[in-house]
Amino acid sequence: MKISDILENLEGVTVHVAPREGVEVTKGFTGDLLSFVMGSAPEGALWVTIQNHVNVAAVALLKEIPLVLLASGRSPSPELKDQCQREGIALATTDLDSFQACGRLHAMGVRN
Amino acid sequence: MIQREVKPLDFLSAGETASDFKETLKSLGIAPEICRKASIVTYEAEMNAVIHGGGGVIAMELSGDRITIVAKDEGPGIENVSLAMQEGYSTAPDFIREMGFGAGMGLPNIKKYSDELEIETEPGKGMTLRAVIYLRD
């Protein structure tokens, strides 16, 4: 599924860093403990979290996460936005909380 | 062998050593699964140095059938290594926990993703961690 389609179909989305054209994702993961995400997220999954600081980009980069979705309307720190831009990681906020966002994503066909 | 310095409480560059090592291994044609293990081990060692070690040095060596990652710091050391190896045990302060670190998964993750692990430490005298990842199972 294209990241751009996911972002279009999810409610209350603000895109901070747009996805690169045609990038697709099939898996998803959620968590706010960085070491947990580091150890457990499937490679290449999209990541739903409420953490909005710069180290989110470091974890996303290492896990080859193409989309970070900040839940509960959390805004990214300027450093996080810059880093995602530099590394080509799509970054968006949704007004939905993590549970609701994962429910919608699952219904769209994103699994882990 | 490549080596990088990690600065204390520098969350802005934290993770750079791990992605640097991962890119190096990838460019050498190492299998993605092995690159992933090495980068997780490096990331956790890096965060330990950033959070607890007062900074440190992390080195990676590729030789023969293995990758060896050595992290060395001159921080406070680990009082009880077997306790620190338990998932969920952490001595990180609250502001670190609020960032989603300090969940007590650093050393357990390093153990989980490495094939050999040795930690030498003495309270007040820093710590040296040596993790080995085999290139083949």
Short mmCIF file of C-alpha atoms in Angstrom, two decimals:
data_model
loop_
_atom_site.label_atom_id
_atom_site.label_comp_id
_atom_site.label_asym_id
_atom_site.label_seq_id
_atom_site.Cartn_x
_atom_site.Cartn_y
_atom_site.Cartn_z
CA MET A 1 0.00 0.00 0.00
CA LYS A 2 1.34 3.42 -0.93
CA ILE A 3 2.21 5.68 1.99
CA SER A 4 0.58 8.58 0.17
CA ASP A 5 -2.72 6.61 0.02
CA ILE A 6 -2.50 5.78 3.73
CA LEU A 7 -2.02 9.44 4.62
CA GLU A 8 -4.91 10.46 2.38
CA ASN A 9 -7.30 7.92 3.87
CA LEU A 10 -6.52 8.46 7.54
CA GLU A 11 -8.45 11.14 9.42
CA GLY A 12 -7.01 14.33 10.86
CA VAL A 13 -3.61 14.01 9.20
CA THR A 14 -1.01 16.78 8.96
CA VAL A 15 1.97 15.86 6.79
CA HIS A 16 5.30 17.28 7.99
CA VAL A 17 7.61 15.42 5.64
CA ALA A 18 5.96 14.01 2.52
CA PRO A 19 6.75 10.44 1.48
CA ARG A 20 8.96 9.85 -1.52
CA GLU A 21 6.88 9.02 -4.54
CA GLY A 22 5.65 5.45 -4.83
CA VAL A 23 7.03 4.24 -1.46
CA GLU A 24 4.90 1.37 -0.17
CA VAL A 25 4.44 -0.22 3.23
CA THR A 26 2.64 -3.40 4.27
CA LYS A 27 3.52 -3.73 7.93
CA GLY A 28 2.90 -1.59 10.97
CA PHE A 29 4.08 -1.31 14.55
CA THR A 30 3.26 0.84 17.56
CA GLY A 31 5.25 1.67 20.69
CA ASP A 32 6.71 4.54 22.66
CA LEU A 33 9.66 2.78 24.27
CA LEU A 34 12.48 3.21 21.80
CA SER A 35 14.39 0.09 22.80
CA PHE A 36 11.23 -1.96 22.49
CA VAL A 37 10.62 -0.65 18.99
CA MET A 38 14.31 -1.17 18.18
CA GLY A 39 14.16 -4.80 19.30
CA SER A 40 10.68 -5.75 18.13
CA ALA A 41 9.44 -3.70 15.15
CA PRO A 42 9.50 -5.53 11.84
CA GLU A 43 11.98 -4.02 9.39
CA GLY A 44 10.31 -1.56 7.02
CA ALA A 45 7.08 -1.25 9.03
CA LEU A 46 5.32 2.07 9.54
CA TRP A 47 5.53 3.25 13.14
CA VAL A 48 2.79 4.83 15.24
CA THR A 49 4.11 6.63 18.33
CA ILE A 50 3.60 9.61 20.62
CA GLN A 51 7.36 10.22 20.94
CA ASN A 52 8.17 13.35 18.98
CA HIS A 53 11.86 14.01 19.66
CA VAL A 54 14.82 13.63 17.36
CA ASN A 55 15.87 10.12 18.36
CA VAL A 56 12.70 8.77 16.77
CA ALA A 57 14.46 9.42 13.44
CA ALA A 58 17.53 7.44 14.53
CA VAL A 59 15.38 4.40 15.38
CA ALA A 60 13.36 4.80 12.16
CA LEU A 61 16.54 4.96 10.11
CA LEU A 62 18.02 1.83 11.67
CA LYS A 63 14.80 -0.13 11.30
CA GLU A 64 14.27 1.20 7.76
CA ILE A 65 10.91 2.62 8.78
CA PRO A 66 9.52 4.66 5.86
CA LEU A 67 6.72 6.43 7.79
CA VAL A 68 6.49 7.74 11.34
CA LEU A 69 2.97 8.62 12.36
CA LEU A 70 2.71 10.78 15.47
CA ALA A 71 -0.55 9.99 17.26
CA SER A 72 -2.81 12.08 19.52
CA GLY A 73 -2.03 15.24 17.55
CA ARG A 74 1.59 15.38 18.71
CA SER A 75 3.74 17.85 16.77
CA PRO A 76 7.29 16.83 15.89
CA SER A 77 10.20 18.74 17.41
CA PRO A 78 11.96 20.87 14.76
CA GLU A 79 15.01 18.59 15.06
CA LEU A 80 12.90 15.51 14.34
CA LYS A 81 11.38 17.13 11.26
CA ASP A 82 14.82 18.18 9.97
CA GLN A 83 16.29 14.75 10.53
CA CYS A 84 13.37 12.98 8.79
CA GLN A 85 13.76 15.35 5.85
CA ARG A 86 17.47 14.60 5.63
CA GLU A 87 16.98 10.84 5.82
CA GLY A 88 13.93 10.64 3.56
CA ILE A 89 11.59 9.35 6.28
CA ALA A 90 7.95 10.43 5.86
CA LEU A 91 6.57 12.14 8.97
CA ALA A 92 2.94 12.94 9.76
CA THR A 93 0.66 13.70 12.69
CA THR A 94 -2.82 12.29 13.16
CA ASP A 95 -5.39 13.60 15.62
CA LEU A 96 -6.37 9.97 16.33
CA ASP A 97 -4.76 8.30 19.32
CA SER A 98 -2.42 5.31 18.79
CA PHE A 99 -5.20 2.76 19.34
CA GLN A 100 -7.60 4.40 16.92
CA ALA A 101 -4.89 5.01 14.33
CA CYS A 102 -3.77 1.36 14.45
CA GLY A 103 -7.40 0.25 14.13
CA ARG A 104 -7.86 2.32 10.97
CA LEU A 105 -4.52 1.17 9.54
CA HIS A 106 -5.38 -2.47 10.23
CA ALA A 107 -8.71 -2.03 8.47
CA MET A 108 -6.81 -0.61 5.48
CA GLY A 109 -4.80 -3.85 5.33
CA VAL A 110 -1.63 -2.89 7.22
CA ARG A 111 -0.50 -5.88 9.32
CA ASN A 112 2.60 -6.75 11.27
CA MET B 1 38.36 -1.43 12.49
CA ILE B 2 36.29 1.73 12.73
CA GLN B 3 35.82 3.74 15.87
CA ARG B 4 33.60 6.60 16.90
CA GLU B 5 33.32 8.80 19.92
CA VAL B 6 29.95 9.24 21.64
CA LYS B 7 29.27 12.42 23.58
CA PRO B 8 27.36 12.43 26.89
CA LEU B 9 23.66 13.36 26.71
CA ASP B 10 23.97 14.22 23.02
CA PHE B 11 20.57 13.01 21.82
CA LEU B 12 20.90 14.92 18.56
CA SER B 13 23.71 12.73 17.22
CA ALA B 14 22.77 9.58 19.15
CA GLY B 15 22.20 6.79 16.65
CA GLU B 16 24.77 8.11 14.17
CA THR B 17 27.38 5.55 15.16
CA ALA B 18 24.86 2.73 14.69
CA SER B 19 23.77 3.96 11.26
CA ASP B 20 27.39 4.57 10.27
CA PHE B 21 28.34 0.99 11.22
CA LYS B 22 25.26 -0.38 9.48
CA GLU B 23 26.08 1.47 6.24
CA THR B 24 29.67 0.24 6.40
CA LEU B 25 28.57 -3.38 6.82
CA LYS B 26 26.00 -3.05 4.03
CA SER B 27 28.59 -1.60 1.69
CA LEU B 28 30.81 -4.61 2.44
CA GLY B 29 28.01 -6.90 1.30
CA ILE B 30 27.15 -8.32 4.74
CA ALA B 31 23.70 -9.98 4.89
CA PRO B 32 20.85 -7.61 5.94
CA GLU B 33 19.96 -9.75 8.99
CA ILE B 34 23.54 -9.50 10.29
CA CYS B 35 23.64 -5.73 9.58
CA ARG B 36 20.40 -5.38 11.55
CA LYS B 37 21.80 -7.27 14.56
CA ALA B 38 25.01 -5.23 14.55
CA SER B 39 23.12 -1.95 14.30
CA ILE B 40 20.79 -2.80 17.20
CA VAL B 41 23.74 -3.82 19.39
CA THR B 42 25.58 -0.62 18.44
CA TYR B 43 22.54 1.59 18.98
CA GLU B 44 21.92 0.23 22.48
CA ALA B 45 25.60 0.51 23.40
CA GLU B 46 25.57 4.04 22.04
CA MET B 47 22.50 5.02 24.06
CA ASN B 48 24.08 3.50 27.18
CA ALA B 49 27.15 5.69 26.64
CA VAL B 50 24.96 8.77 25.98
CA ILE B 51 22.70 8.19 28.99
CA HIS B 52 24.85 6.48 31.60
CA GLY B 53 28.49 6.37 30.57
CA GLY B 54 29.27 10.07 30.37
CA GLY B 55 30.07 9.43 26.71
CA GLY B 56 32.46 6.83 25.42
CA VAL B 57 34.05 5.16 22.43
CA ILE B 58 32.50 2.49 20.25
CA ALA B 59 34.52 0.40 17.84
CA MET B 60 33.58 -2.24 15.31
CA GLU B 61 35.86 -4.81 13.77
CA LEU B 62 35.08 -7.26 11.01
CA SER B 63 37.44 -10.19 10.85
CA GLY B 64 37.14 -13.80 9.80
CA ASP B 65 33.74 -15.16 10.72
CA ARG B 66 32.65 -12.41 13.09
CA ILE B 67 31.84 -8.79 13.80
CA THR B 68 33.12 -7.54 17.15
CA ILE B 69 31.65 -4.42 18.71
CA VAL B 70 33.48 -2.90 21.68
CA ALA B 71 31.96 -0.08 23.71
CA LYS B 72 34.08 1.58 26.36
CA ASP B 73 33.25 4.36 28.76
CA GLU B 74 34.71 5.90 31.87
CA GLY B 75 31.35 6.45 33.56
CA PRO B 76 30.13 5.20 36.92
CA GLY B 77 30.27 1.51 35.94
CA ILE B 78 27.50 -1.00 36.59
CA GLU B 79 26.97 -1.97 40.20
CA ASN B 80 25.11 -5.19 39.54
CA VAL B 81 25.54 -6.60 36.04
CA SER B 82 23.09 -9.48 36.44
CA LEU B 83 20.41 -7.03 37.58
CA ALA B 84 21.20 -4.71 34.64
CA MET B 85 20.78 -7.69 32.30
CA GLN B 86 17.19 -8.18 33.49
CA GLU B 87 14.57 -6.77 31.20
CA GLY B 88 12.82 -3.82 32.86
CA TYR B 89 15.59 -2.97 35.33
CA SER B 90 16.88 0.57 34.81
CA THR B 91 18.70 3.29 36.70
CA ALA B 92 17.81 6.01 34.16
CA PRO B 93 16.42 9.28 35.55
CA ASP B 94 12.85 10.41 34.82
CA PHE B 95 13.67 12.88 32.03
CA ILE B 96 15.35 10.06 30.12
CA ARG B 97 12.34 7.78 30.64
CA GLU B 98 9.97 10.44 29.36
CA MET B 99 11.85 10.32 26.07
CA GLY B 100 11.09 6.62 25.77
CA PHE B 101 14.53 5.47 26.89
CA GLY B 102 15.46 3.87 30.17
CA ALA B 103 12.98 1.02 29.80
CA GLY B 104 15.58 -1.46 31.01
CA MET B 105 15.92 -3.09 27.61
CA GLY B 106 19.35 -1.87 26.51
CA LEU B 107 21.58 -4.67 27.75
CA PRO B 108 18.87 -7.35 27.25
CA ASN B 109 18.56 -6.21 23.59
CA ILE B 110 22.35 -6.38 23.20
CA LYS B 111 22.34 -9.92 24.62
CA LYS B 112 19.41 -10.93 22.42
CA TYR B 113 21.07 -9.75 19.20
CA SER B 114 24.66 -10.83 19.84
CA ASP B 115 26.19 -14.31 19.86
CA GLU B 116 28.77 -13.60 22.56
CA LEU B 117 28.72 -10.89 25.19
CA GLU B 118 31.23 -9.89 27.85
CA ILE B 119 30.96 -6.95 30.22
CA GLU B 120 33.85 -5.80 32.36
CA THR B 121 32.97 -3.17 34.91
CA GLU B 122 33.79 -1.91 38.34
CA PRO B 123 31.77 0.73 40.19
CA GLY B 124 33.38 4.14 39.65
CA LYS B 125 35.72 2.84 36.95
CA GLY B 126 33.63 2.69 33.80
CA MET B 127 32.69 -0.24 31.65
CA THR B 128 33.88 -2.19 28.64
CA LEU B 129 31.38 -4.22 26.67
CA ARG B 130 32.42 -6.67 23.97
CA ALA B 131 29.72 -8.13 21.76
CA VAL B 132 30.35 -10.62 18.96
CA ILE B 133 28.01 -11.35 16.09
CA TYR B 134 28.75 -14.39 13.91
CA LEU B 135 28.53 -13.89 10.18
CA ARG B 136 26.99 -17.37 9.84
CA ASP B 137 24.65 -19.21 12.21
#
